Short mmCIF file of C-alpha atoms in Angstrom, two decimals:
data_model
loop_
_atom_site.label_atom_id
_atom_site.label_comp_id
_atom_site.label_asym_id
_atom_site.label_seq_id
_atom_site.Cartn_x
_atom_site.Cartn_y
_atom_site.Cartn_z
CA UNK Q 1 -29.20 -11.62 -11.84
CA UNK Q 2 -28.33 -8.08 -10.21
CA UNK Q 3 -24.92 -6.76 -11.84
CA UNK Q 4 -22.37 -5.65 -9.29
CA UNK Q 5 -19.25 -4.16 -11.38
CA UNK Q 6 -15.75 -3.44 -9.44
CA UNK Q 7 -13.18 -0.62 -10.85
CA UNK Q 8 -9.73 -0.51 -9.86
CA UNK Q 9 -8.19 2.72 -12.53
CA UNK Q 10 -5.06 2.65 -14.18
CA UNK Q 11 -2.27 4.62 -13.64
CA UNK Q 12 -1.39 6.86 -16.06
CA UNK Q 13 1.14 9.24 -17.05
CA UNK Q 14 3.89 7.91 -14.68
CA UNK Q 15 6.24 4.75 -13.99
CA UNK Q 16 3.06 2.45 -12.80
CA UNK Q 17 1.17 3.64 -15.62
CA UNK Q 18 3.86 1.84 -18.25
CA UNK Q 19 4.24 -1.26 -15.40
CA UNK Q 20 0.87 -1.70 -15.89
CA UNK Q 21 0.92 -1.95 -19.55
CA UNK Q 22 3.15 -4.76 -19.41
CA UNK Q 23 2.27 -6.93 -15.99
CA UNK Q 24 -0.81 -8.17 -15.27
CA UNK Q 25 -1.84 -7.17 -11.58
CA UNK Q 26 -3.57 -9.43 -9.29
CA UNK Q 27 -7.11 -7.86 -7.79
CA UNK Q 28 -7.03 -5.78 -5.05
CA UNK Q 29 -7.62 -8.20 -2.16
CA UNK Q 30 -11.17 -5.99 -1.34
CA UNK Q 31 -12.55 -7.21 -4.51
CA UNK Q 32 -12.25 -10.43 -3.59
CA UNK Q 33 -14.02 -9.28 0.16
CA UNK Q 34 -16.88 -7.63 -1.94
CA UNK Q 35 -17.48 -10.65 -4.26
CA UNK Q 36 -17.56 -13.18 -1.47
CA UNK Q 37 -19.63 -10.85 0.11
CA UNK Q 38 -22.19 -10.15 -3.15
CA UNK Q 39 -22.94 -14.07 -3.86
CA UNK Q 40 -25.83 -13.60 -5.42
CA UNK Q 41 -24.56 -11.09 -8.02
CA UNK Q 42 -23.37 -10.86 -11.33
CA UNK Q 43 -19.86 -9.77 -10.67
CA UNK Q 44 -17.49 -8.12 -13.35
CA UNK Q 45 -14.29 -7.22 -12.78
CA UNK Q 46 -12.05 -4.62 -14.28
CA UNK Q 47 -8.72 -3.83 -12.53
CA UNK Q 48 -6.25 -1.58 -14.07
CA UNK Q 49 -8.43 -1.49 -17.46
CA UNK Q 50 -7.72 0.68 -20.76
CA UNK Q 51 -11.11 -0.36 -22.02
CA UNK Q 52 -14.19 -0.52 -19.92
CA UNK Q 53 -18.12 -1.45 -20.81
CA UNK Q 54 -19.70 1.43 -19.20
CA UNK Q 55 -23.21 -0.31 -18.52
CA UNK Q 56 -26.36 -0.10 -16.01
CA UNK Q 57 -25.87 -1.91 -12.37
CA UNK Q 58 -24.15 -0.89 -9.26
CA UNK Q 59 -20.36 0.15 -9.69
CA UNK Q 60 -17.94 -0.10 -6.63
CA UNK Q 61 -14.33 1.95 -7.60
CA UNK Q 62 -11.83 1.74 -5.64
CA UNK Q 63 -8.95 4.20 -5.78
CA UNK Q 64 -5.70 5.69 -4.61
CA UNK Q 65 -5.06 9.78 -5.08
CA UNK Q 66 -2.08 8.95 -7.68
CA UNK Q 67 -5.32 8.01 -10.40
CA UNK Q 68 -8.48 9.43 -7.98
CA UNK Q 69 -9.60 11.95 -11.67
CA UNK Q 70 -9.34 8.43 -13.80
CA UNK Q 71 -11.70 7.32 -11.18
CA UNK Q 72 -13.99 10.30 -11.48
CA UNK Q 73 -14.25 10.18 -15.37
CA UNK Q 74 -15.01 6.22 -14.91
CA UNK Q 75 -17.71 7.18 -12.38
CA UNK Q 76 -19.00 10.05 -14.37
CA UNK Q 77 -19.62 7.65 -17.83
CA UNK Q 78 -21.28 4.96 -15.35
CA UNK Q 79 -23.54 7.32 -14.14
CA UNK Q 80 -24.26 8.65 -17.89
CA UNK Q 81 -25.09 5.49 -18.71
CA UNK Q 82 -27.72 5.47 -15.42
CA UNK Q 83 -25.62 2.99 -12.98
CA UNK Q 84 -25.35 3.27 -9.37
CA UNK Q 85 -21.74 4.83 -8.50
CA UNK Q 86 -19.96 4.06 -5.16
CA UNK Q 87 -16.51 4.91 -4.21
CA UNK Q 88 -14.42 3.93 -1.46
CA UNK Q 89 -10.91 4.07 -0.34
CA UNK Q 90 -8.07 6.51 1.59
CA UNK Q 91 -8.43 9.42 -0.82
CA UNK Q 92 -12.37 9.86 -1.07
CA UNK Q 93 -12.69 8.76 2.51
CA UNK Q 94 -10.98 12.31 3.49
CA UNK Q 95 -12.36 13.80 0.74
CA UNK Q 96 -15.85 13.21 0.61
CA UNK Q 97 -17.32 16.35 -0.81
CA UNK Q 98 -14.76 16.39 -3.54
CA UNK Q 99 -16.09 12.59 -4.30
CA UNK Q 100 -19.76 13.42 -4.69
CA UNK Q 101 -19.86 15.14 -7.51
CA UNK Q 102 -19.03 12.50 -9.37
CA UNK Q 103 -20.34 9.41 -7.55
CA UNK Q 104 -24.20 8.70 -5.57
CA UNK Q 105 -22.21 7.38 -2.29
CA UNK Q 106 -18.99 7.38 -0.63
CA UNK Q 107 -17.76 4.68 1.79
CA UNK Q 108 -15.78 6.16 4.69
CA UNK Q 109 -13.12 3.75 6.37
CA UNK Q 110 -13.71 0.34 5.92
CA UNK Q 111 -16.64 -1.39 3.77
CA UNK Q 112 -17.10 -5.07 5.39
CA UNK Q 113 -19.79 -3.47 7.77
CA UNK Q 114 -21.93 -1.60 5.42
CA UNK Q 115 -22.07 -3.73 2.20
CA UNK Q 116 -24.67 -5.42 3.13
CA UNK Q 117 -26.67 -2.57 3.95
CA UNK Q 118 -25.77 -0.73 0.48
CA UNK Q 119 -26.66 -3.96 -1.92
CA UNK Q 120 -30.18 -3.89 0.05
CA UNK Q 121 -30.59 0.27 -0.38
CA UNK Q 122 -29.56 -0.21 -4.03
CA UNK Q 123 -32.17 -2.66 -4.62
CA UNK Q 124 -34.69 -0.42 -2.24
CA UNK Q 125 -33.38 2.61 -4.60
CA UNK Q 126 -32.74 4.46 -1.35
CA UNK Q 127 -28.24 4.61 -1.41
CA UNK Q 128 -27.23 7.24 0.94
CA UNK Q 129 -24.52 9.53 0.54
CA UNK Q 130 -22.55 8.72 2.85
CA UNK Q 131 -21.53 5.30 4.42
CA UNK Q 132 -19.58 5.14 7.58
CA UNK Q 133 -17.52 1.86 8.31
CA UNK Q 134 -16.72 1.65 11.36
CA UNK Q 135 -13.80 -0.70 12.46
CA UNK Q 136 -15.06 -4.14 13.22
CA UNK Q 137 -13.01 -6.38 15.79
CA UNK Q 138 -14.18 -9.04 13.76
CA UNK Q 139 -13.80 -7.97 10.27
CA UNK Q 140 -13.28 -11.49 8.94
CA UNK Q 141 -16.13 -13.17 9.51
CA UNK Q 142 -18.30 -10.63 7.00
CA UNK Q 143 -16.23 -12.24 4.11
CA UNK Q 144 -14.76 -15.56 5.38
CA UNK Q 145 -17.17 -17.96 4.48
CA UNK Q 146 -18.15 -16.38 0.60
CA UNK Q 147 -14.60 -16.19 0.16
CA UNK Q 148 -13.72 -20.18 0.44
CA UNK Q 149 -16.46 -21.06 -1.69
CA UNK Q 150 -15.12 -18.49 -4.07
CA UNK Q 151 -13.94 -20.42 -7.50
CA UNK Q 152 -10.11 -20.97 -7.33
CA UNK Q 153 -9.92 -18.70 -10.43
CA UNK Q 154 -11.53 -15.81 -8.41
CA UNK Q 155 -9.70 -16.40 -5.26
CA UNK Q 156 -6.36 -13.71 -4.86
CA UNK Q 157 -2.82 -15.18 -3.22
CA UNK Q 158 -3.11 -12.21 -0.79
CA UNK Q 159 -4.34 -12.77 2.66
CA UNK Q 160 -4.76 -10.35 5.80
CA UNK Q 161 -3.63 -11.55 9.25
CA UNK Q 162 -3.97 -8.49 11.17
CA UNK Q 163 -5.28 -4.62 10.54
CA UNK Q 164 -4.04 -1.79 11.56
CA UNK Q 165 -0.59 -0.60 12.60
CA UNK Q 166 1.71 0.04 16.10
CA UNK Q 167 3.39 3.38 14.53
CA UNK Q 168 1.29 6.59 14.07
CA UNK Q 169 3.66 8.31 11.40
CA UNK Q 170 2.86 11.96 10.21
CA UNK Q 171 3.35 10.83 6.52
CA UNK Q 172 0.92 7.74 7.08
CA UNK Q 173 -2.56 7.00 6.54
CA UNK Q 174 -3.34 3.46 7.85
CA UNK Q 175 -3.96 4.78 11.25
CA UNK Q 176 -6.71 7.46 10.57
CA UNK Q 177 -8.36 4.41 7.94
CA UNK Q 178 -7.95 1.68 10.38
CA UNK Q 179 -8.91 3.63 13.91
CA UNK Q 180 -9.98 0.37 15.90
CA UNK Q 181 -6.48 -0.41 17.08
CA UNK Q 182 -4.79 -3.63 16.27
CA UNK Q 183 -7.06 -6.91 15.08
CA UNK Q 184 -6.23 -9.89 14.53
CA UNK Q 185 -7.98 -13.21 12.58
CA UNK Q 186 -7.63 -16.11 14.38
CA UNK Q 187 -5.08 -17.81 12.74
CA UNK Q 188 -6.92 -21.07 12.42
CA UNK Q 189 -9.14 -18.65 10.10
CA UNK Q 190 -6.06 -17.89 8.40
CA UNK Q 191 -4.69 -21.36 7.81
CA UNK Q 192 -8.56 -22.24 5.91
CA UNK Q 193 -7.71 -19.23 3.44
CA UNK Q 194 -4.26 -20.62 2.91
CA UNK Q 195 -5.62 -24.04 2.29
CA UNK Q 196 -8.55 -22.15 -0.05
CA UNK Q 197 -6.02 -20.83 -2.44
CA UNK Q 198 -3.13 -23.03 -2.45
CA UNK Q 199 -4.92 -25.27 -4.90
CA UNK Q 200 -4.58 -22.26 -7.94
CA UNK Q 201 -1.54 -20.35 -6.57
CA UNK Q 202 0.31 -23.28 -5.04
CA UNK Q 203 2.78 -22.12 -2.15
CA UNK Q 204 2.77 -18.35 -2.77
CA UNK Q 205 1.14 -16.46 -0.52
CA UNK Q 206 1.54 -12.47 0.49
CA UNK Q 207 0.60 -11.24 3.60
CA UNK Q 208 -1.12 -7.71 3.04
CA UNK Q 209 -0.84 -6.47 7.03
CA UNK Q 210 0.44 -3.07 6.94
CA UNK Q 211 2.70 -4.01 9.44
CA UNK Q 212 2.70 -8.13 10.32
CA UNK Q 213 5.32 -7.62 13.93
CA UNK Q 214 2.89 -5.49 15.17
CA UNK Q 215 1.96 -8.23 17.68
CA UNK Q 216 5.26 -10.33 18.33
CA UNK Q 217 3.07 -12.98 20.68
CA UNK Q 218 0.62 -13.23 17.70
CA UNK Q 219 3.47 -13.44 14.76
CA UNK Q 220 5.20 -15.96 16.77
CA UNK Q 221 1.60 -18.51 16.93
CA UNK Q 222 1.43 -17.50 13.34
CA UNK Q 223 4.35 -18.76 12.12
CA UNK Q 224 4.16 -21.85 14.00
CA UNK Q 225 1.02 -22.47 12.40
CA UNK Q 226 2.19 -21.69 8.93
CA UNK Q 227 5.06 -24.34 9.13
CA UNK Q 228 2.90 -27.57 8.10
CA UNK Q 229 1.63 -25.53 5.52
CA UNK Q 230 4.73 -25.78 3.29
CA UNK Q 231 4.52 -22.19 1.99
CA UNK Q 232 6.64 -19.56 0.71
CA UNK Q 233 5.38 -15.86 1.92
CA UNK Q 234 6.11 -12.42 1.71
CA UNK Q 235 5.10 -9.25 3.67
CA UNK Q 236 5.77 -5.99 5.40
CA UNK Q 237 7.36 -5.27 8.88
CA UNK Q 238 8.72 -3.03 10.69
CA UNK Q 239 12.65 -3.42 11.73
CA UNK Q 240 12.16 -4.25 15.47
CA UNK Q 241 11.56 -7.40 13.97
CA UNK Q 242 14.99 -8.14 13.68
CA UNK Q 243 15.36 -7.84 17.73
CA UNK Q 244 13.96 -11.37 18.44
CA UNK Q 245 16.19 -13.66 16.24
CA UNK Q 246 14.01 -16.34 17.52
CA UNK Q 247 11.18 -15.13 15.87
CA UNK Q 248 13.07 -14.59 12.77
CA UNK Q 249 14.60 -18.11 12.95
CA UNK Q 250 11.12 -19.26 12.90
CA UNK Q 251 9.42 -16.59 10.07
CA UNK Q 252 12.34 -18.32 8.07
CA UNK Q 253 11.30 -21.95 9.00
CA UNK Q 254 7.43 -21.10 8.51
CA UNK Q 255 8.05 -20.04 4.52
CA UNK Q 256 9.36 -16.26 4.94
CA UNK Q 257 11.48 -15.79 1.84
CA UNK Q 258 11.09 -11.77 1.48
CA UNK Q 259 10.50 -8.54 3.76
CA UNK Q 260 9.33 -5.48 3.15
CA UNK Q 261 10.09 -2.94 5.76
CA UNK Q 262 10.20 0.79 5.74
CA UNK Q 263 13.28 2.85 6.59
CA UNK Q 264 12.48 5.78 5.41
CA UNK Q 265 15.54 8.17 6.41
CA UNK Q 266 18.59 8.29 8.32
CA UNK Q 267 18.73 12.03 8.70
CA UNK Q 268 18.57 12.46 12.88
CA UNK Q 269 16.85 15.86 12.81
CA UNK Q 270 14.07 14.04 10.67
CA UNK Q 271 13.93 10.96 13.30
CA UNK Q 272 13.68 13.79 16.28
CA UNK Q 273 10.16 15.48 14.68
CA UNK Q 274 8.64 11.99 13.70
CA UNK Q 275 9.42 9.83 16.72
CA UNK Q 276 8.33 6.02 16.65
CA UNK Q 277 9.18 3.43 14.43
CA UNK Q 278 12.35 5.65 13.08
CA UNK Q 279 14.11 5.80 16.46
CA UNK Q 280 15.88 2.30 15.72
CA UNK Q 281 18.14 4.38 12.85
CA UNK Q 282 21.53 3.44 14.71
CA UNK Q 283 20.75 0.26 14.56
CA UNK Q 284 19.64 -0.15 11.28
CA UNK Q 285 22.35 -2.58 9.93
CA UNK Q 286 23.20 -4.56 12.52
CA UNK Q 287 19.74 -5.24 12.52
CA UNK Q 288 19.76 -5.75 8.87
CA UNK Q 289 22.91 -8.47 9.01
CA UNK Q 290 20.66 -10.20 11.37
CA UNK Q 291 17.38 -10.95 8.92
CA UNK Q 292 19.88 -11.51 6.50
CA UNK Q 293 22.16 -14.18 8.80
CA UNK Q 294 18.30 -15.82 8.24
CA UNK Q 295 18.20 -15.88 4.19
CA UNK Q 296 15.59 -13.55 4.01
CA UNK Q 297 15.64 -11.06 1.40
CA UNK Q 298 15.04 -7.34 2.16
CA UNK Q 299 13.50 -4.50 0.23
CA UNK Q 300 13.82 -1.53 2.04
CA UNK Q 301 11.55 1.87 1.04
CA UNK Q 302 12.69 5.04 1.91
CA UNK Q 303 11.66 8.73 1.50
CA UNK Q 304 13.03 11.63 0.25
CA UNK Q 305 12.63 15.35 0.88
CA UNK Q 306 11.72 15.61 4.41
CA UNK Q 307 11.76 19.18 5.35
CA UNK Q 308 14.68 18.27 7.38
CA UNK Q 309 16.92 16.89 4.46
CA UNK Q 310 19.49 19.16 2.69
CA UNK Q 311 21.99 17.57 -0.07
CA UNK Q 312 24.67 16.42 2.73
CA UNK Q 313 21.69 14.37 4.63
CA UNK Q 314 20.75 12.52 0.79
CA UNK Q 315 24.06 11.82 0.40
CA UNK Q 316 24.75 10.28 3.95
CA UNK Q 317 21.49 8.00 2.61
CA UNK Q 318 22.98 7.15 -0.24
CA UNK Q 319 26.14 5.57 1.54
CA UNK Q 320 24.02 4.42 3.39
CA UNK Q 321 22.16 2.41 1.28
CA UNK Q 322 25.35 1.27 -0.49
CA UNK Q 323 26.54 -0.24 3.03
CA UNK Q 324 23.50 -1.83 3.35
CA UNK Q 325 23.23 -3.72 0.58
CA UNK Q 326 19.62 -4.62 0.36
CA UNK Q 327 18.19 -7.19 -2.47
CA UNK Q 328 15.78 -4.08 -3.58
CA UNK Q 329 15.82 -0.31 -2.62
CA UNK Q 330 12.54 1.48 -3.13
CA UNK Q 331 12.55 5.51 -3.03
CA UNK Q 332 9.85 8.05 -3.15
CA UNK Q 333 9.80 11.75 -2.77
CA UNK Q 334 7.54 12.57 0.45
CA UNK Q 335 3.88 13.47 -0.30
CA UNK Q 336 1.23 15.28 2.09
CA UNK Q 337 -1.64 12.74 1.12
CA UNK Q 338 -5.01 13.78 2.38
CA UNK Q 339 -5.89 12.62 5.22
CA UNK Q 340 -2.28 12.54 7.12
CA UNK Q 341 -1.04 14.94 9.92
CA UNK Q 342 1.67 15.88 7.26
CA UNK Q 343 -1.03 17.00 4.61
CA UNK Q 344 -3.02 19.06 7.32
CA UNK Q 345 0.41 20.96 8.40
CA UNK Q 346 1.58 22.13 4.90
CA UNK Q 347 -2.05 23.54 3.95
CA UNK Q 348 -2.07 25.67 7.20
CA UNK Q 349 0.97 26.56 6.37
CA UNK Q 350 0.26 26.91 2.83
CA UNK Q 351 3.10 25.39 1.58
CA UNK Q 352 1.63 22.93 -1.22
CA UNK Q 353 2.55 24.54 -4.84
CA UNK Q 354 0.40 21.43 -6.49
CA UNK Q 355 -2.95 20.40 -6.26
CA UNK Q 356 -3.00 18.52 -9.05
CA UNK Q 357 -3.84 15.28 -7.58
CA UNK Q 358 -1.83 13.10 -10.27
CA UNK Q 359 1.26 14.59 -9.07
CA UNK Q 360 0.67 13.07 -5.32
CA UNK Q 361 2.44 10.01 -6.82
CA UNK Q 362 5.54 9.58 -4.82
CA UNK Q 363 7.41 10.36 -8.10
CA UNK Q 364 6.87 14.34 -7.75
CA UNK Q 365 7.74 17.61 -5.06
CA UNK Q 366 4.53 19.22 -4.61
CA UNK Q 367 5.17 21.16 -1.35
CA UNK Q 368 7.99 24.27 -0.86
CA UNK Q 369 10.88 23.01 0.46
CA UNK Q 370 13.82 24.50 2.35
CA UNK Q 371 16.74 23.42 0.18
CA UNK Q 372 15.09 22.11 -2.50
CA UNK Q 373 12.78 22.90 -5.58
CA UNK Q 374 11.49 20.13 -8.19
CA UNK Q 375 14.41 20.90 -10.54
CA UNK Q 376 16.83 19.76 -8.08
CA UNK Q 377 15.33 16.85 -6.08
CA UNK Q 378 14.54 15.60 -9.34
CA UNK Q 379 17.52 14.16 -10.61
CA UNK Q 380 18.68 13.07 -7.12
CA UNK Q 381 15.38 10.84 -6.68
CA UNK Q 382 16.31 9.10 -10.26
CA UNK Q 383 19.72 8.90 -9.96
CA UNK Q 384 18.73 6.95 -6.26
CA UNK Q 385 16.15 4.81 -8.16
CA UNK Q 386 18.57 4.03 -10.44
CA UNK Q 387 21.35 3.71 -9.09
CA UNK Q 388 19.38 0.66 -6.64
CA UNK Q 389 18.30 -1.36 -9.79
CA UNK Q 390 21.52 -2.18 -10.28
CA UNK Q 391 21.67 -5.42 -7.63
CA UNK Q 392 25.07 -5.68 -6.51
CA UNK Q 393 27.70 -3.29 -4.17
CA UNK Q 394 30.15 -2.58 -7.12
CA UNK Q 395 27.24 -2.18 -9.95
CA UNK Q 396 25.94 0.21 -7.49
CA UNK Q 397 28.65 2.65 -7.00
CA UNK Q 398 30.14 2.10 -11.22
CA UNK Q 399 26.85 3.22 -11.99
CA UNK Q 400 26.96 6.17 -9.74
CA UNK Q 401 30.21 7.34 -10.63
CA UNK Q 402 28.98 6.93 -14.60
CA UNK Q 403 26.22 9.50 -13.34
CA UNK Q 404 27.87 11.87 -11.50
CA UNK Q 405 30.71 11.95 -14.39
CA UNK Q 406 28.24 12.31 -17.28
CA UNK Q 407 26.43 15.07 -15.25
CA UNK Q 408 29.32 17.30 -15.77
CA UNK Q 409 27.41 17.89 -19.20
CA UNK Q 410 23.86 17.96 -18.27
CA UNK Q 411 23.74 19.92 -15.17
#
């Protein structure tokens, strides 16, 4: 039987890098698209691996720009060993060139339209370099069917209702990846997946959409549908959300126990150069009482060291924050990742210090910045991270005052 072998790298060297140590991560849902689409394969599966059987067949590696060089060394012993390399995902997708030197082909965009075609030109020993997915209004259906005769075992809790996203941020991706607009799987298509996997995962399901209000017609059929199910999901949306309380009254009844939404600053000279999903700022916790009035937990991300942000702006964020209250605050220092708007402004500009692609983890500065160098946004983004593990009000701001006191000495 052909061998197919999928690579997901580790992180190393930062925070995920010791997560990973100690939690075992579900696949990334495309593995589970590739083996439902490769049924006639051998399929081997290494996700966030220390060790790995470098061996003959064709390799798909998947990979973010955080762990992109643990990628190329993977790719580079495959090929030693004489297998097939292919890599996909946001970083080699704007980066092709770079990518090739360590890999035979590189999948641009999205891979349910071409896999076909590369399992039949690895067989034909004929890969090209370059494979070009364009978006597919029905992207389901190339995976659908493999995927609920998938063994439970192989089958991942995380299912896709819609791709793309509404908001075009500078900072962003998912728009440039994802260039066909909004699509959506018919949610009777969705309910068959839910069905497929409830028998190993029971009543946990995540929803992977980038952004799952993006179509508030469509999220309100989707919920209604998800009710019988007797479910308990997760996902990500954006805050405009909260506007139809109906629709969160029934995101609540259909399972919704947790939301994910993106915040990302409440500096108003930020907001004015990146207009869009930001411009609801005012309204931030109002909205936030009302998807809590619902019993829905929150975990809010936000972003740090926006051109625009000085030490007074971080610290209005901070209060902010506090007043907010969410059940989990995620921060991350702002990163030009190839292939954004952002990333193409700072290299004509030539303000990136770091090309050191392990640093483009969220966790580090790697662009000049007006009021700020890494020696000083560094303590500010840990003493926010934190300062927001700590899950109540008053933990919050004891902790905080422990901090600034003790920084009398360190600082």
């Amino acid at each position: 039987m052909k061998k197919l072998i999928l690579v997901n790298p580790a992180f190393r060297g930062h925070i995920l890098g010791l997560i990973g140590k100690t939690l075992k991560f579900a696949n990334p849902p495309i593995f589970s698209v590739l083996e439902a689409m490769s049924p006639k394969w051998d399929v081997k599966v290494y996700n966030q691996p220390f060790k790995v059987k470098y061996e003959k067949g064709l390799v798909g590696i998947t990979s973010f720009t955080s762990n992109i060089y643990r990628a190329y060394k993977h790719a580079d012993k495959f090929r030693k060993v004489g297998a097939k390399v292919i890599m996909g995902g946001p970083h080699v997708t704007f980066r092709i060139k770079e990518a090739l030197k360590h890999c035979d082909s590189v999948v641009v965009g999205e891979v349910e339209g071409v896999w076909k075609q590369i399992l039949k030109d690895y067989q034909n020993d004929n890969l090209k370099s370059v494979y070009y997915g364009e978006p597919k209004e029905n992207f389901w259906e190339y995976y659908q069917n493999g995927f609920l005769k998938l063994k439970d075992t192989k089958k991942i809790n995380a299912i896709q209702a819609t791709r793309g996203c509404k908001f075009q941020c500078k900072f962003c991706t998912i728009h440039k990846l994802y260039k066909g607009g909004l699509r959506k799987v018919p949610i009777e298509k969705i309910v068959q997946q839910i069905d497929s996997v409830k028998p190993f995962w029971r009543t946990s399901i995540f929803f992977t959409d980038n952004n799952l209000f993006t179509d508030p017609v469509y999220c309100k059929k989707l919920f209604e549908a998800l009710i019988p199910l007797k479910i308990t999901w997760s996902g990500l949306a954006s805050i405009d959300i909260a506007k139809d309380d109906k629709l969160l009254k029934l995101a609540k009844k259909s399972g919704c126990n947790r939301l994910g939404i993106g915040f990302e600053t409440v500096n108003e000279n930020v907001i004015k150069s990146n207009p869009g999903k930001l411009n609801l700022y005012q309204d931030y916790l109002k909205l936030i009482k009302r998807i809590k009035k619902h019993k829905i937990k929150i975990t809010g991300t936000f972003i740090v060291g926006f051109e625009e942000d000085t030490f007074k702006s971080l610290w209005k964020l901070f209060v902010f924050t506090l007043k907010a209250n969410l059940h989990l605050s995620f921060f991350s220092i702002l990163t030009p990742f190839p292939g954004t708007e952002l990333f193409d402004n700072v290299v004509k500009e030539r303000k990136i210090k770091v090309f050191n692609w392990t640093k483009y983890d969220g966790l580090s500065l790697v662009t000049e910045h007006p009021s700020f160098n890494r020696f000083t946004i560094q303590p500010i983004f840990y003493f926010f991270r934190l300062s927001f593990l700590v899950n109540t009000t008053w933990g919050r701001i004891l902790f905080a005052l422990i901090i600034l006191s003790a920084s009398a000495y360190f600082w």
